[in-house]
Structures are given as structure tokens and as C-alpha cells.
Amino acid sequence: MTMLSNLAPVPELFVSYESAQKLKVEAGTLKSHDLTPRQICDLELLMNGGFNPLKGFLSEEDYNGVVDNMRLSDGQLWPMPITLDVSEDFAASLEEGEDIALRDQEGVILATMTVTDNWQPNKAREAEKVFGADDDAHPAVNYLHNQAGKIYLGGPVIGIQQPVHYDFRARRDTPNELRAYFRKLGWRKVVAFQTRNPLHRAHQELTFRAAREAQANLLIHPIVGMTKPGDVDHFTRVRCYEAVLDKYAASTTTMSLLNLAMRMAGPREAVWHGLIRANHGCTHFIVGRDHAGPGKNSAGEDFYGPYDAQDLYREFQSEIGCEMVDFKHMVYVQERAQYEPNDEIKDRDDVTILNISGTELRRRLSEGLEIPEWFSFPEVVSELRKTKPARSKQGFTVFFTGFSGSGKSTIANALMVKLMEMGGRPVTLLDGDIVRKNLSSELGFSKEHRDLNIRRIGYVASEITKNGGIAICAPIAPYATTRRAVREDVEDFGAFVEVHVATSLEECERRDRKGLYKLAREGKIKEFTGISDPYDVPVDPELSVETENVEVDNCAHQVLLKLESMGLIAG
Ligand code: PPS
């Protein structure tokens, strides 16, 4: 099948500039919905024609058709529910046919929508049908159950303005801008390469081969909207792509950024991606192994087979209007110093096949190990190393917890001095008393106030960790659930090392350095941890230190040894 692009414009949902200015003022009086980051991505592609033929967020009838058999109510192919999820309260406040304003996170009105449909979806059914399993290990199912609102609103959208982007503006194109570009250059055949990862040599070879096979020009079309949690951030990736772009012929290759919120829905996602690329004027689309794969389910098995996406795409190819260029897994053949599709290697017993998995790459980056040139380009590796330095250069948090008077502050101080002596990273001490003086002076010791106090410490520690520093926290932090929440905040950016200062209550009371236990026993201080308030003993801390008959210096040294064993400080 030879396809040539129809480069006439796709329909957009925007009104003219003058009408938009007028509508924006009128929309100021409407009830408004503040869009979530994912909804902003969806709205952008709805408005600019990337989701053509959709004219707005799906109605209930369209939604049911899409969920059940990938078709809108008029029979057109559409595999992904594009829904406006909202809270029950907001949905209940609306009348049928009411217009609402859709605002970005700063309150700017991007569009209006006439609410024709307002319903409570069966999310379990959506999960089963669209994502293949009602299993929270799937990122989109997790989003559906734990982040999306309970009610869906549907109806046509009138576009007022594009969401504002401050980054890589010159690299972002609407479908019609790309179509115009292809038209201008006379590109009648364009193969699109979708990616959410940095480009390494295997990807480059795959794209070269695809362009050759399809005798087409090449569009590198990375996702900069939302990808799989844990992916390399798009700022770093775009810098990597720009470095690799020099290795392609400028006359046949271009790159554009796509602000899509991926769902990681494997086969359905591949069909969706193809439709989106057809809207962007592409004639061919590369579908590789495990396209848009979400990883393993909660039983540890893959959600989809490695080539399920290719199979589904093939079935609907003519309707998608963008021909698939399918690829098997590419591996490096050392003897021939080149990449080849794994399944085409006939003499596999006589050659050395090399491959570095994503997991292995992450391990090498985090341990600062070598990444060979056959695998990636030095410019890409250097960008990745800047963003993801070796563990011994990353920020981290040491979180001491224990009773008042257990010795947390003393050990934390000693640790701080030892880390400062070593140098290399800035160290901040967030001691219980210091925090209560500077950050939480209005708080008392109720559960609510203690939680707030600890969450504040966690927030500051996570920012320090994100920016490559060392945060040492030393509050009592009596509640396990709050400590877990702080751990989650910090672990988005670096290691969290929980240290239980396990001095017994009897010993703390015997020491009674501040005379507070005495007052607590006399009932003069209420809600005193260990006396009249609970303390959840850490079940599985990274380290537990005993302080009875052990020098402070030794306790701090135990922490240092732990940090060393975790690779956080160089040995
Ligand atoms: S918490 O629970 O983590 O928010 O506590 P924290 O911010 O670490 O503050 C504990 C210090 O405040 C003093 N103090 C009390 N502790 C426990 N319970 C009550 N009711 C209380 N009232 C005052 C106490 O001196 C703690 O200091 P440390 O450094 O832990 O000895």
C-alpha cells in the first residue's frame, strides 16, 4: 500500500481571534472547571485537530461506543476515551445544556464547553475494556480510580486559546503547522517515530531503516505531555533529541514535540497514536516492540504481549490512514558493529549479540558506571548524567525518629558535621526544635498539628533532595502513616533513610534533659509522646540505633556506614 499525504488542513475547534476575545469576556461569568494537567493536554489536542474527528469531550453514547468497540456513535474509529472527569459536587451544580469555562491552572480560560452529558461512568468496566484489566498497577487504571473525578461531562468545545508553553516553543507544532511545513518542503510521505525515551543508537538505526523502507521523510515526534511515571523528564529528553538530530540529514528529517498525555494502553494506544499522526500529516507510523507498554501487572506479568500493538494496528490500518512500519527488537551485533532486528539474525550462534535494557541503563547511570559508545551517543549520556547523577552525587534525606530526649538532635548534629567535613553537597538540618521555631511556630501537639508539622518538614526535605542537597530531619514524627507519606514525597527525588533512635521511654524519662517528662507525668504538659500520646515504633527502618552505653560519635558513624552501603556517599 502506498500512501500519500492529504495535506489539506484538519478542522480545529478554535474560533477567530476577534470572536475569541469576545467569548473570553463572556465566559468570565460562566461556572468554570479548573483543568487537571492531563485534561489540559487532551484539550490542546482536541482544539488543534490532533484528536480529529472529536469535537469535544466524549458524550455518554460516544464513550460507551469507544469503551466497547473503539467506535464513536457515528461508527468512526476512536480507541481512547477522552473524557472530562469532575467532582460530584461540580457535576451536580450544572444544568443540561449549560456552558462552562475551561481554565488552566493559572485560571486562564482556554475554552468553553456546552455540557450535553453528565454521568457516572463504570470505571471498572472502562479499565477492563480499554486497558485490559482492572488493576491499579496499570498507570491509567490507577489514574482512573485514584485521581480522576467520579463524574464525566461531555459536550462540544469552543477553543479560545492554546495552553501556554514557555519551553521549547519553536519545537511545538499543531497538526496544521506540520502539514503546512510538509507541504512547503514537498514531503508527500512522512514516517513518524513516537517516543517517550531518550534516543540511543538502536532507535536511530530503527528510524533510518523505517524511512528507507517506507521511502519517506522522517518526523521524530516525541511526547512531552505526560508519559509513564518515572520516565526521564521531557526537558532532559528534548536536549538529548536535539543532540541526536545533528546525526540525521536535515533535508529529510525534522523533529516536533507532541503535548500528548499518554495512557500506556499498548494496543489501543498504538491505534490512537496512528490516528493522531495521520492528523499531523504523516503517512507512516513506526510501531515497535511493546508499544506504549505499561510494564507488569500486580501479578508480575506483562499487561500485553510484545507484539499485540502491531496486531491491533494491522487490523485497523486502512481506517487509521497511516501505514504501520513494524519493527522487531533491535540488538547490536558486535562482529558486524551494527544494529539488526533480533529476529533477522540468522547466524546467531556465531556472533555476539549485545543489548542494554532500560533497567540496566538506569542501574549504570545511578552507579556512575560506563555506558558504551555502541549503545548511545556521548552527548546523550552526558545529558542523562547531568540529570541523573550517580547515587553518590544525588540528594537524599536522613530522617531520624524517636522519643523526645532519645538523642535524635545530638546524633543528627554529629552526622551533619561529619557530612560537612566530607564536603560535596550542601547539608541542612531540620531539627524538631528548629522547625517548630521557624516553620511551625503556630502549631501544637494534636495529631493534626503534628502531621502538618511533619508534612512541612517532608516538603522542605524533598525540595532539598530534589536540588541535590542532604536534608537531615530530626522530629519525633510519632505516626507511621505520616512518616510513610514523607518517604513517598522524598523518594520521588532521591533516597529516604529512616533512622529509628531506639532509646527506650524509660531511659528518655530517666535522662529527662529538658524536665518535660516530669511535667508530663504531673499532667502539666498534655499529649506528651510516650506518656499521654502514642508513638508508632518503626517496623522496617533503614537503620535502628541504640544509644544506651553507645557514644554519640559511634551512633553517627553507624549512619555514615549505612549511607555508604546504600551508595549515597563514596567509600
Ligand atoms: S512532632 O510530634 O514530631 O511534631 O514533634 P516535634 O516537632 O519533634 O517536637 C518535639 C519537641 O517538642 C517538645 N514538646 C513535646 N514533645 C512531645 N509531645 C509534647 N506534647 C510536647 N510538648 C513539647 C519536646 O521538647 C520535643 O523535643 P525533642 O527534641 O524531641 O526532645
Coordinates of C-alpha atoms and ligand atoms in Angstrom, one line a residue:
M1 CA 0.0 0.0 0.0
T2 CA 1.5 3.4 -1.0
M3 CA 0.1 6.3 0.9
L4 CA 0.5 10.0 0.0
S5 CA -0.4 12.6 2.5
N6 CA -3.5 14.7 2.1
L7 CA -2.0 17.9 3.4
A8 CA -5.3 20.0 3.4
P9 CA -5.8 21.4 6.9
V10 CA -7.6 19.4 9.6
P11 CA -10.6 21.0 11.3
E12 CA -9.7 22.9 14.5
L13 CA -12.1 23.9 17.3
F14 CA -10.8 27.5 17.6
V15 CA -12.9 30.5 16.8
S16 CA -11.4 33.5 15.1
Y17 CA -9.2 35.8 17.2
E18 CA -11.9 38.5 17.4
S19 CA -14.6 36.1 18.5
A20 CA -12.2 34.5 21.0
Q21 CA -11.6 37.9 22.7
K22 CA -15.3 38.5 22.9
L23 CA -16.0 34.9 24.1
K24 CA -13.3 35.2 26.7
V25 CA -15.0 38.1 28.3
E26 CA -18.5 36.5 28.2
A27 CA -17.1 33.2 29.6
G28 CA -15.9 35.1 32.7
T29 CA -19.4 34.9 34.1
L30 CA -19.8 31.1 33.5
K31 CA -19.2 28.4 36.0
S32 CA -15.7 27.1 35.5
H33 CA -13.7 24.0 35.8
D34 CA -10.0 24.1 36.5
L35 CA -8.4 21.6 34.2
T36 CA -6.0 19.0 35.5
P37 CA -2.6 18.6 33.8
R38 CA -3.9 15.6 31.8
Q39 CA -7.1 17.4 30.8
I40 CA -5.0 20.4 29.5
C41 CA -3.1 18.0 27.3
D42 CA -6.3 16.5 26.0
L43 CA -7.9 19.9 25.4
E44 CA -4.9 21.1 23.4
L45 CA -5.1 18.2 21.0
L46 CA -8.9 18.5 20.8
M47 CA -8.7 22.1 19.9
N48 CA -5.8 21.9 17.4
G49 CA -7.2 19.0 15.5
G50 CA -4.8 16.4 16.9
F51 CA -7.8 14.4 18.1
N52 CA -9.9 15.0 14.9
P53 CA -12.7 13.9 14.4
L54 CA -13.6 14.6 18.0
K55 CA -15.4 17.9 18.5
G56 CA -15.2 18.0 22.3
F57 CA -15.1 15.7 25.4
L58 CA -17.0 12.5 24.6
S59 CA -20.7 12.3 25.2
E60 CA -22.0 9.2 27.1
E61 CA -23.1 7.5 23.9
D62 CA -19.7 8.1 22.2
Y63 CA -17.9 7.0 25.4
N64 CA -19.8 3.7 25.5
G65 CA -19.0 3.0 21.9
V66 CA -15.4 3.8 22.4
V67 CA -15.1 1.7 25.5
D68 CA -17.0 -1.3 24.0
N69 CA -15.7 -1.4 20.4
M70 CA -13.4 1.5 19.8
R71 CA -16.1 3.4 17.8
L72 CA -17.8 6.7 18.1
S73 CA -21.6 6.6 17.8
D74 CA -21.4 7.5 14.1
G75 CA -19.2 4.5 13.5
Q76 CA -15.8 6.2 13.2
L77 CA -12.8 4.6 14.7
W78 CA -11.6 6.1 18.0
P79 CA -9.9 3.8 20.6
M80 CA -9.4 6.1 23.7
P81 CA -12.0 7.7 26.0
I82 CA -11.3 11.4 26.0
T83 CA -13.4 12.4 29.0
L84 CA -13.8 15.4 31.2
D85 CA -13.8 14.0 34.7
V86 CA -15.0 16.3 37.5
S87 CA -16.2 16.1 41.1
E88 CA -19.7 15.1 42.1
D89 CA -20.4 18.5 43.6
F90 CA -19.4 20.4 40.4
A91 CA -21.4 18.0 38.2
A92 CA -24.5 18.3 40.4
S93 CA -24.3 22.1 40.2
L94 CA -24.8 22.0 36.4
E95 CA -27.9 22.0 34.2
E96 CA -28.2 20.2 30.9
G97 CA -27.0 22.3 28.1
E98 CA -25.2 24.8 30.4
D99 CA -22.0 26.4 29.1
I100 CA -18.9 26.2 31.3
A101 CA -15.5 27.8 31.1
L102 CA -12.4 25.5 31.0
R103 CA -9.5 27.2 32.7
D104 CA -5.8 26.3 33.0
Q105 CA -4.1 26.0 36.4
E106 CA -3.5 29.7 36.5
G107 CA -7.1 30.5 35.8
V108 CA -6.8 31.4 32.2
I109 CA -9.9 30.5 30.1
L110 CA -8.8 28.2 27.3
A111 CA -12.2 27.1 26.0
T112 CA -15.9 26.9 26.7
M113 CA -17.9 23.7 26.6
T114 CA -21.6 23.1 26.3
V115 CA -22.4 20.3 28.8
T116 CA -24.7 17.9 27.0
D117 CA -23.9 14.9 29.0
N118 CA -23.3 14.4 32.7
W119 CA -22.9 10.8 34.0
Q120 CA -21.2 8.5 36.4
P121 CA -19.1 6.0 34.4
N122 CA -18.5 2.4 35.3
K123 CA -14.8 2.8 35.8
A124 CA -14.1 -0.9 36.4
R125 CA -15.7 -1.7 33.0
E126 CA -13.6 1.1 31.4
A127 CA -10.5 -0.4 33.0
E128 CA -11.2 -3.9 31.7
K129 CA -12.2 -2.9 28.2
V130 CA -9.8 -0.1 27.5
F131 CA -6.7 -1.1 29.5
G132 CA -7.3 -4.9 29.6
A133 CA -7.5 -5.3 33.4
D134 CA -9.0 -3.5 36.4
D135 CA -5.6 -3.5 38.1
D136 CA -4.1 -0.4 39.8
A137 CA -0.6 -1.4 38.7
H138 CA -1.6 0.0 35.3
P139 CA -0.8 3.7 35.4
A140 CA -4.0 4.7 33.6
V141 CA -6.2 2.4 35.7
N142 CA -4.5 3.9 38.8
Y143 CA -5.3 7.4 37.5
L144 CA -8.9 6.4 36.7
H145 CA -9.6 5.1 40.2
N146 CA -7.4 7.3 42.4
Q147 CA -7.1 10.7 40.6
A148 CA -9.9 11.1 38.1
G149 CA -13.2 12.7 39.3
K150 CA -16.2 10.4 39.8
I151 CA -18.4 12.1 37.1
Y152 CA -17.8 12.6 33.4
L153 CA -19.0 15.7 31.5
G154 CA -19.4 15.5 27.7
G155 CA -20.1 18.1 25.1
P156 CA -18.7 20.2 22.2
V157 CA -15.8 22.6 22.9
I158 CA -15.1 26.0 21.5
G159 CA -11.4 26.8 21.6
I160 CA -10.4 30.3 22.8
Q161 CA -6.6 29.9 23.1
Q162 CA -3.9 27.2 23.1
P163 CA -2.4 26.3 26.5
V164 CA 0.7 28.4 27.1
H165 CA 4.1 26.7 26.9
Y166 CA 7.2 28.5 27.9
D167 CA 9.6 25.7 27.0
F168 CA 10.8 24.7 23.5
R169 CA 8.2 26.8 21.8
A170 CA 9.9 26.7 18.4
R171 CA 9.7 22.9 18.5
R172 CA 6.0 22.6 19.2
D173 CA 3.7 22.4 16.1
T174 CA -0.1 22.0 15.7
P175 CA -1.2 19.4 13.1
N176 CA -1.9 22.2 10.6
E177 CA 1.5 23.8 11.2
L178 CA 3.2 20.4 10.5
R179 CA 1.0 19.9 7.4
A180 CA 2.0 23.3 6.1
Y181 CA 5.6 22.5 6.7
F182 CA 5.4 19.2 4.9
R183 CA 3.5 20.9 2.0
K184 CA 6.2 23.6 1.8
L185 CA 9.0 21.1 1.6
G186 CA 7.1 18.9 -0.8
W187 CA 7.2 16.0 1.6
R188 CA 4.4 13.7 0.5
K189 CA 5.4 10.7 2.5
V190 CA 6.4 11.1 6.2
V191 CA 7.1 8.4 8.7
A192 CA 6.6 9.3 12.3
F193 CA 8.6 8.0 15.2
Q194 CA 6.9 8.2 18.6
T195 CA 9.0 8.1 21.7
R196 CA 8.9 8.8 25.4
N197 CA 12.6 7.8 26.0
P198 CA 15.9 9.4 25.1
L199 CA 17.1 8.3 21.7
H200 CA 20.0 5.8 21.6
R201 CA 21.8 4.2 18.7
A202 CA 19.2 1.4 18.3
H203 CA 16.4 4.0 17.9
Q204 CA 18.5 5.9 15.3
E205 CA 19.0 2.7 13.3
L206 CA 15.4 1.8 13.6
T207 CA 14.3 5.2 12.3
F208 CA 16.8 5.1 9.4
R209 CA 15.6 1.7 8.4
A210 CA 11.9 2.8 8.7
A211 CA 12.5 5.9 6.5
R212 CA 14.3 3.7 3.9
E213 CA 11.6 1.0 4.0
A214 CA 8.8 3.5 3.5
Q215 CA 10.9 5.7 1.2
A216 CA 9.7 8.5 3.3
N217 CA 10.9 11.6 5.2
L218 CA 11.2 11.2 8.9
L219 CA 9.4 13.0 11.7
I220 CA 10.8 12.4 15.2
H221 CA 7.7 13.1 17.3
P222 CA 8.4 12.7 21.0
I223 CA 5.8 13.0 23.7
V224 CA 6.3 16.0 26.1
G225 CA 2.9 15.9 27.7
M226 CA 2.5 13.1 30.3
T227 CA 4.4 9.8 30.0
K228 CA 4.9 6.8 32.2
P229 CA 5.6 7.8 35.9
G230 CA 9.4 7.5 36.4
D231 CA 10.4 8.4 32.8
V232 CA 13.2 10.8 32.1
D233 CA 11.7 14.3 32.3
H234 CA 11.0 15.9 28.9
F235 CA 13.4 18.8 29.4
T236 CA 16.3 16.4 29.5
R237 CA 14.9 14.3 26.7
V238 CA 14.4 17.2 24.4
R239 CA 18.1 18.3 25.0
C240 CA 19.1 14.7 24.2
Y241 CA 16.9 14.7 21.0
E242 CA 18.4 17.9 19.9
A243 CA 21.9 16.4 20.3
V244 CA 20.9 13.4 18.2
L245 CA 19.2 15.4 15.5
D246 CA 22.6 16.5 14.2
K247 CA 23.2 12.9 13.1
Y248 CA 20.2 13.0 10.7
A249 CA 20.1 14.7 7.3
A250 CA 18.3 18.0 7.8
S251 CA 16.7 17.7 4.3
T252 CA 14.8 14.6 5.1
T253 CA 14.3 14.7 8.9
T254 CA 12.6 17.0 11.3
M255 CA 11.5 16.9 15.0
S256 CA 8.4 18.2 16.6
L257 CA 7.1 17.9 20.2
L258 CA 3.7 16.4 20.9
N259 CA 1.9 17.5 24.1
L260 CA 0.0 14.3 24.5
A261 CA -1.0 12.7 27.8
M262 CA -0.1 9.0 27.2
R263 CA -2.2 6.3 28.8
M264 CA 0.2 3.4 28.3
A265 CA -2.6 1.4 26.8
G266 CA -0.4 -0.7 24.5
P267 CA -2.5 -1.9 21.5
R268 CA -5.3 0.7 21.8
E269 CA -2.7 3.3 22.4
A270 CA -0.9 2.4 19.2
V271 CA -4.1 2.8 17.1
W272 CA -4.7 6.1 18.9
H273 CA -1.1 7.3 18.2
G274 CA -1.6 6.4 14.5
L275 CA -4.8 8.4 14.2
I276 CA -3.0 11.4 15.9
R277 CA -0.1 11.1 13.4
A278 CA -2.5 10.9 10.5
N279 CA -3.9 14.2 11.7
H280 CA -0.4 15.6 11.8
G281 CA 0.0 14.8 8.1
C282 CA 2.1 11.6 8.4
T283 CA 1.6 8.7 6.1
H284 CA 3.5 6.1 8.1
F285 CA 4.0 5.3 11.7
I286 CA 6.6 3.2 13.4
V287 CA 5.2 0.6 15.9
G288 CA 8.0 -1.3 17.7
R289 CA 8.1 -4.0 20.3
D290 CA 5.8 -3.4 23.3
H291 CA 4.5 -0.1 22.0
A292 CA 3.3 2.2 24.9
G293 CA 3.6 -0.8 27.3
P294 CA 2.7 -0.1 30.9
G295 CA 5.1 -2.8 32.4
K296 CA 4.0 -5.6 34.7
N297 CA 0.6 -6.1 36.4
S298 CA 0.2 -6.8 40.1
A299 CA 0.8 -10.5 39.5
G300 CA 4.2 -9.6 37.9
E301 CA 3.1 -10.4 34.4
D302 CA 3.1 -8.2 31.3
F303 CA -0.2 -6.5 30.6
Y304 CA 0.1 -7.0 26.9
G305 CA 2.1 -9.3 24.6
P306 CA 5.2 -7.7 23.0
Y307 CA 3.5 -7.5 19.5
D308 CA -0.2 -7.1 20.5
A309 CA 0.0 -3.4 19.5
Q310 CA 1.3 -4.3 16.0
D311 CA -1.5 -6.9 15.6
L312 CA -4.3 -4.5 16.5
Y313 CA -2.8 -1.7 14.4
R314 CA -2.6 -4.0 11.4
E315 CA -6.3 -4.9 11.8
F316 CA -7.4 -1.2 11.6
Q317 CA -4.6 0.2 9.4
S318 CA -6.7 1.3 6.5
E319 CA -9.1 3.2 8.7
I320 CA -6.3 4.8 10.6
G321 CA -4.9 6.3 7.4
C322 CA -1.3 5.9 8.5
E323 CA 0.6 2.8 7.4
M324 CA 2.4 0.9 10.0
V325 CA 6.2 0.3 9.7
D326 CA 6.6 -2.6 12.2
F327 CA 9.8 -3.4 13.9
K328 CA 11.1 -6.2 16.0
H329 CA 13.5 -5.7 18.8
M330 CA 16.9 -4.2 17.6
V331 CA 20.1 -5.5 19.0
Y332 CA 23.8 -4.8 18.4
V333 CA 25.9 -7.4 16.6
Q334 CA 29.4 -6.9 17.8
E335 CA 31.2 -8.7 14.9
R336 CA 29.4 -6.6 12.4
A337 CA 29.5 -3.4 14.5
Q338 CA 25.8 -2.6 13.7
Y339 CA 22.3 -2.9 14.9
E340 CA 20.0 -5.6 13.4
P341 CA 16.4 -6.7 14.1
N342 CA 16.8 -9.6 16.6
D343 CA 14.6 -11.9 14.6
E344 CA 16.5 -11.4 11.3
I345 CA 19.9 -12.6 12.7
K346 CA 20.5 -16.0 11.0
D347 CA 24.0 -16.7 12.3
R348 CA 23.2 -16.0 15.9
D349 CA 25.3 -18.9 17.2
D350 CA 28.4 -17.4 15.5
V351 CA 28.0 -13.8 16.6
T352 CA 27.9 -11.8 19.8
I353 CA 24.6 -10.1 20.4
L354 CA 24.7 -7.1 22.8
N355 CA 21.8 -5.3 24.4
I356 CA 21.4 -3.0 27.4
S357 CA 17.9 -2.9 28.8
G358 CA 16.2 0.2 30.3
T359 CA 16.7 -1.2 33.8
E360 CA 20.4 -1.9 33.2
L361 CA 20.8 1.6 31.8
R362 CA 19.2 3.1 34.9
R363 CA 21.5 1.0 37.1
R364 CA 24.6 2.1 35.2
L365 CA 23.6 5.7 35.4
S366 CA 22.8 5.5 39.1
E367 CA 26.1 3.8 39.9
G368 CA 28.1 6.1 37.6
L369 CA 29.2 3.1 35.5
E370 CA 30.4 3.1 31.9
I371 CA 27.8 3.3 29.1
P372 CA 29.4 2.1 25.9
E373 CA 29.5 4.0 22.7
W374 CA 27.9 1.2 20.7
F375 CA 24.8 1.8 22.9
S376 CA 24.4 5.5 23.0
F377 CA 25.9 8.8 21.9
P378 CA 28.3 10.6 24.3
E379 CA 26.2 13.8 24.1
V380 CA 23.1 11.9 25.2
V381 CA 24.9 10.1 28.0
S382 CA 26.4 13.3 29.2
E383 CA 22.9 15.0 29.3
L384 CA 21.5 12.0 31.2
R385 CA 24.3 12.1 33.7
K386 CA 23.7 15.7 34.4
T387 CA 20.0 15.0 35.2
K388 CA 20.6 11.7 36.9
P389 CA 24.0 11.9 38.6
A390 CA 25.4 8.8 40.3
R391 CA 23.8 8.0 43.6
S392 CA 26.9 9.3 45.4
K393 CA 26.2 12.7 43.9
Q394 CA 22.4 12.8 44.3
G395 CA 20.5 14.5 47.1
F396 CA 19.0 12.4 49.9
T397 CA 17.2 12.7 53.2
V398 CA 18.1 11.1 56.6
F399 CA 15.0 11.1 58.7
F400 CA 15.6 10.4 62.5
T401 CA 12.6 9.5 64.6
G402 CA 12.3 8.6 68.3
F403 CA 11.0 9.8 71.6
S404 CA 11.8 13.3 73.0
G405 CA 15.2 13.1 74.6
S406 CA 16.2 10.0 72.7
G407 CA 19.3 11.7 71.3
K408 CA 18.0 12.4 67.8
S409 CA 19.2 16.0 67.7
T410 CA 22.6 15.2 69.1
I411 CA 23.2 12.4 66.6
A412 CA 21.8 14.5 63.8
N413 CA 24.2 17.3 64.7
A414 CA 27.2 14.9 64.7
L415 CA 26.1 13.5 61.4
M416 CA 25.8 16.9 59.9
V417 CA 29.3 17.9 60.9
K418 CA 30.7 14.6 59.6
L419 CA 29.0 15.1 56.2
M420 CA 30.2 18.7 56.1
E421 CA 33.7 17.6 56.7
M422 CA 33.4 15.2 53.7
G423 CA 32.0 18.1 51.5
G424 CA 30.5 17.8 48.0
R425 CA 26.8 18.5 48.9
P426 CA 25.1 21.2 51.0
V427 CA 23.7 19.8 54.2
T428 CA 20.6 21.2 56.0
L429 CA 19.5 20.2 59.5
L430 CA 15.7 20.3 60.1
D431 CA 15.8 19.5 63.8
G432 CA 12.4 19.3 65.7
D433 CA 13.0 22.4 67.8
I434 CA 14.4 24.4 64.9
V435 CA 11.4 23.6 62.7
R436 CA 8.9 24.4 65.4
K437 CA 10.6 27.8 65.9
N438 CA 11.0 28.7 62.2
L439 CA 8.3 26.8 60.2
S440 CA 5.7 25.6 62.6
S441 CA 5.6 28.2 65.4
E442 CA 1.8 28.3 65.4
L443 CA 1.4 24.5 65.9
G444 CA 0.7 22.5 69.0
F445 CA 0.9 18.7 69.5
S446 CA -2.5 17.4 68.5
K447 CA -2.4 14.6 65.8
E448 CA -3.5 17.1 63.2
H449 CA -0.8 19.6 64.1
R450 CA 2.0 17.0 64.4
D451 CA 1.0 15.7 60.9
L452 CA 1.1 19.2 59.5
N453 CA 4.5 19.8 61.1
I454 CA 5.9 16.6 59.7
R455 CA 4.5 17.2 56.2
R456 CA 6.1 20.6 56.2
I457 CA 9.5 19.0 57.1
G458 CA 8.9 16.4 54.4
Y459 CA 8.2 19.1 51.8
V460 CA 11.3 21.0 52.6
A461 CA 13.4 17.8 52.7
S462 CA 12.0 16.7 49.3
E463 CA 12.9 20.1 47.8
I464 CA 16.4 19.9 49.2
T465 CA 16.7 16.3 47.9
K466 CA 15.5 17.3 44.5
N467 CA 18.1 20.0 44.3
G468 CA 21.0 17.7 45.2
G469 CA 21.4 18.5 48.9
I470 CA 21.3 16.4 52.0
A471 CA 18.4 17.0 54.4
I472 CA 18.8 15.7 57.9
C473 CA 15.4 15.7 59.8
A474 CA 15.1 15.0 63.5
P475 CA 11.5 15.3 64.7
I476 CA 9.7 12.9 66.9
A477 CA 7.3 12.0 64.0
P478 CA 5.2 9.6 66.0
Y479 CA 2.9 8.4 63.3
A480 CA 3.9 5.7 60.8
T481 CA 1.4 6.8 58.1
T482 CA 2.8 10.3 58.2
R483 CA 6.4 9.1 58.0
R484 CA 5.4 6.9 55.0
A485 CA 3.9 9.9 53.3
V486 CA 7.1 11.9 53.7
R487 CA 9.1 8.9 52.4
E488 CA 6.9 8.9 49.3
D489 CA 7.4 12.7 48.8
V490 CA 11.2 12.4 49.1
E491 CA 11.6 9.2 47.1
D492 CA 10.3 11.0 44.0
F493 CA 13.7 12.7 44.0
G494 CA 16.2 10.7 46.0
A495 CA 16.8 8.2 48.8
F496 CA 15.0 8.4 52.1
V497 CA 16.9 6.9 55.0
E498 CA 14.7 6.4 58.1
V499 CA 16.8 6.0 61.3
H500 CA 15.0 4.9 64.4
V501 CA 16.7 6.3 67.5
A502 CA 15.5 3.4 69.6
T503 CA 16.2 4.8 73.1
S504 CA 13.6 3.3 75.4
L505 CA 11.0 5.5 77.0
E506 CA 12.3 4.6 80.5
E507 CA 15.8 5.8 79.5
C508 CA 14.5 9.0 78.0
E509 CA 12.5 9.7 81.1
R510 CA 15.4 8.8 83.3
R511 CA 17.6 11.4 81.4
D512 CA 14.8 14.0 81.2
R513 CA 17.2 16.6 79.9
K514 CA 14.5 19.3 79.4
G515 CA 12.5 18.3 82.5
L516 CA 9.5 17.7 80.3
Y517 CA 8.7 14.1 81.3
K518 CA 8.3 15.2 84.9
L519 CA 5.8 17.9 83.8
A520 CA 4.0 15.4 81.5
R521 CA 3.7 12.9 84.4
E522 CA 2.2 15.6 86.5
G523 CA -0.3 16.3 83.7
K524 CA 1.2 19.8 83.2
I525 CA 2.0 19.0 79.6
K526 CA -0.8 17.4 77.7
E527 CA -0.5 15.0 74.7
F528 CA 3.1 14.1 75.5
T529 CA 4.6 11.4 73.3
G530 CA 5.1 8.1 75.1
I531 CA 3.3 9.4 78.3
S532 CA -0.1 10.6 77.1
D533 CA 0.2 10.3 73.3
P534 CA 1.1 7.4 71.0
Y535 CA 4.4 6.5 69.2
D536 CA 4.3 4.0 66.4
V537 CA 7.6 2.2 66.5
P538 CA 9.1 2.0 63.0
V539 CA 8.6 -1.5 61.6
D540 CA 11.2 -1.5 58.9
P541 CA 13.6 1.5 59.1
E542 CA 16.8 1.6 57.1
L543 CA 18.6 1.7 60.4
S544 CA 17.9 1.4 64.1
V545 CA 20.4 2.8 66.6
E546 CA 20.7 2.1 70.3
T547 CA 22.0 5.0 72.4
E548 CA 22.3 3.4 75.8
N549 CA 26.0 2.9 76.6
V550 CA 27.0 3.9 73.0
E551 CA 28.9 7.1 72.2
V552 CA 27.2 9.7 70.0
D553 CA 30.1 9.6 67.7
N554 CA 29.6 5.9 67.2
C555 CA 25.9 6.3 66.6
A556 CA 26.6 9.0 63.9
H557 CA 29.2 6.7 62.4
Q558 CA 26.7 3.9 62.1
V559 CA 24.5 6.2 60.0
L560 CA 27.5 7.1 57.8
L561 CA 28.2 3.4 57.2
K562 CA 24.6 2.8 56.2
L563 CA 24.8 5.7 53.8
E564 CA 28.0 4.2 52.3
S565 CA 26.4 0.8 51.9
M566 CA 23.5 2.4 50.1
G567 CA 25.9 4.1 47.7
L568 CA 24.9 7.6 48.9
I569 CA 28.4 8.6 49.9
A570 CA 31.5 7.5 48.1
G571 CA 33.6 4.9 50.1
Ligands
PPS1 S1 6.3 16.1 66.3 O1 5.4 15.2 67.0 O2 7.2 15.3 65.5 O3 5.6 17.1 65.6 O4 7.2 16.7 67.5 P1 8.5 17.7 67.3 O5 8.2 18.7 66.3 O6 9.7 16.8 67.0 O7 8.7 18.4 68.7 C1 9.0 17.7 69.8 C2 9.7 18.7 70.7 O8 8.8 19.5 71.4 C3 8.9 19.4 72.8 N1 7.5 19.1 73.2 C4 6.8 17.9 73.1 N2 7.1 16.7 72.6 C5 6.2 15.7 72.5 N3 4.9 15.9 73.0 C6 4.5 17.0 73.5 N4 3.3 17.2 74.0 C7 5.5 18.1 73.6 N5 5.4 19.4 74.0 C8 6.7 19.9 73.8 C9 9.9 18.3 73.1 O9 10.9 19.0 73.7 C10 10.4 17.8 71.7 O10 11.8 18.0 71.6 P2 12.8 16.8 71.3 O11 13.9 17.5 70.5 O12 12.2 15.7 70.5 O13 13.2 16.4 72.7

